PDB file of C-alpha atoms and ligand atoms in Angstrom:
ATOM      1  CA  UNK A 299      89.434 141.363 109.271  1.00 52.00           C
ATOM      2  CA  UNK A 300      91.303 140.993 112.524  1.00 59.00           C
ATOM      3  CA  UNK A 301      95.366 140.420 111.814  1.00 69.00           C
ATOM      4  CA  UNK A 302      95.599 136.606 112.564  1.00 75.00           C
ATOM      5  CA  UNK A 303      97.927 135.479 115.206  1.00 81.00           C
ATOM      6  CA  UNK A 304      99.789 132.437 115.120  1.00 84.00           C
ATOM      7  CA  UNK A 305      99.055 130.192 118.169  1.00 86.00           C
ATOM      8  CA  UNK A 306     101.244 127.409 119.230  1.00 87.00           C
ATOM      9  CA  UNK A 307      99.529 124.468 120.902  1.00 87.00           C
ATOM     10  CA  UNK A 308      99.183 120.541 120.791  1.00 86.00           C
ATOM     11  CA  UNK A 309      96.753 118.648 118.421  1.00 84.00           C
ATOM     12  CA  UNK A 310      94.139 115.809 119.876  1.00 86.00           C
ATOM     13  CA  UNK A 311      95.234 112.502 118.194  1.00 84.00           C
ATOM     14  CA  UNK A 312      91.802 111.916 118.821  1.00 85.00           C
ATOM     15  CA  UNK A 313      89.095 113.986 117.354  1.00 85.00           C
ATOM     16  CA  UNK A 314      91.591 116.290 115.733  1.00 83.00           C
ATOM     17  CA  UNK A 315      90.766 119.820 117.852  1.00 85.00           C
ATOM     18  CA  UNK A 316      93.648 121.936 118.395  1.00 84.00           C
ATOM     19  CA  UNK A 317      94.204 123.323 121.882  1.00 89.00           C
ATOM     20  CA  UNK A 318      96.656 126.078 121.914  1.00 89.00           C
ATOM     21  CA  UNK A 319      98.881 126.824 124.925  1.00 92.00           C
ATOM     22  CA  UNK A 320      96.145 130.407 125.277  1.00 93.00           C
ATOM     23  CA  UNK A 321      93.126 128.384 125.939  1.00 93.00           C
ATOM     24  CA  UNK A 322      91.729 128.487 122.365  1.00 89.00           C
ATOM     25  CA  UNK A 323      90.247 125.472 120.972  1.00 89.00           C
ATOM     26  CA  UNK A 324      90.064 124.856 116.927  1.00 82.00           C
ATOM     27  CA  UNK A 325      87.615 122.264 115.449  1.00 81.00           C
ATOM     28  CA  UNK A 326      89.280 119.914 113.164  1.00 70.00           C
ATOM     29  CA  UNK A 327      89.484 121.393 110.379  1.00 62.00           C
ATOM     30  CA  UNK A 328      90.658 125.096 110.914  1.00 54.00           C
ATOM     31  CA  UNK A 329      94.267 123.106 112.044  1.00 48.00           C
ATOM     32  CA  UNK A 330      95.717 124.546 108.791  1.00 52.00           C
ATOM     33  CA  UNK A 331      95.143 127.987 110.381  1.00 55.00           C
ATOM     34  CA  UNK A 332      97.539 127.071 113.280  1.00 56.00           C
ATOM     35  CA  UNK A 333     101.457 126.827 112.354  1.00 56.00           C
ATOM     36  CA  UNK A 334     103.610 126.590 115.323  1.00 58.00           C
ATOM     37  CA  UNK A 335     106.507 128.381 114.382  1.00 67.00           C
ATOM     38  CA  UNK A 336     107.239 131.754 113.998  1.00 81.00           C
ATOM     39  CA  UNK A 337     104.237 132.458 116.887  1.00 87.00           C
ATOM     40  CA  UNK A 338     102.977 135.250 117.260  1.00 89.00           C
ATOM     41  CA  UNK A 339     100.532 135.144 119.984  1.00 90.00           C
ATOM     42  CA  UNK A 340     101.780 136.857 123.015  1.00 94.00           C
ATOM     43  CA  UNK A 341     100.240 134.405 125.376  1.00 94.00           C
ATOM     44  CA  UNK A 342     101.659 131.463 123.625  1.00 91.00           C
ATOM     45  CA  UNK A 343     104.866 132.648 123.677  1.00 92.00           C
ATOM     46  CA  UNK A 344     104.720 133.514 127.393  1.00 95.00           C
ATOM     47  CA  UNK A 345     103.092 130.396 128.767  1.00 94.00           C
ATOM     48  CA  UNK A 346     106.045 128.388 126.453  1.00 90.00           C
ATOM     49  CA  UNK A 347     109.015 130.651 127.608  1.00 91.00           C
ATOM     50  CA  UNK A 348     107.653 129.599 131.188  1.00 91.00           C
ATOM     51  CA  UNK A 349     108.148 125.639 130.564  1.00 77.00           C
TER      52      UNK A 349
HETATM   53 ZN1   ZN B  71      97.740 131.869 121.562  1.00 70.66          ZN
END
């Protein structure tokens, strides 16, 4: 099993998907897989230090 990265990204109040700052889009759902600190995703982290 792949080592799981921690994505940071914002939450649709909507229907619940997750889209994280990378691109990657989580059905509701698999939210409880995404914590937004401590990330860990390199692309997260570089798109954020960029804001
Ligand atoms: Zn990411």
């Amino acid at each position: 099993m792949a080592k799981a990265l921690i994505h940071d990204g914002t939450k649709s109040w909507w229907n619940g998907k997750v889209t994280t700052l990378c691109g990657l889009v989580f059905e509701s759902g698999n939210s409880e897989r995404l914590i937004f600190t401590g990330v860990s995703c390199p692309v997260c982290k570089a798109i954020k230090k960029a804001k």
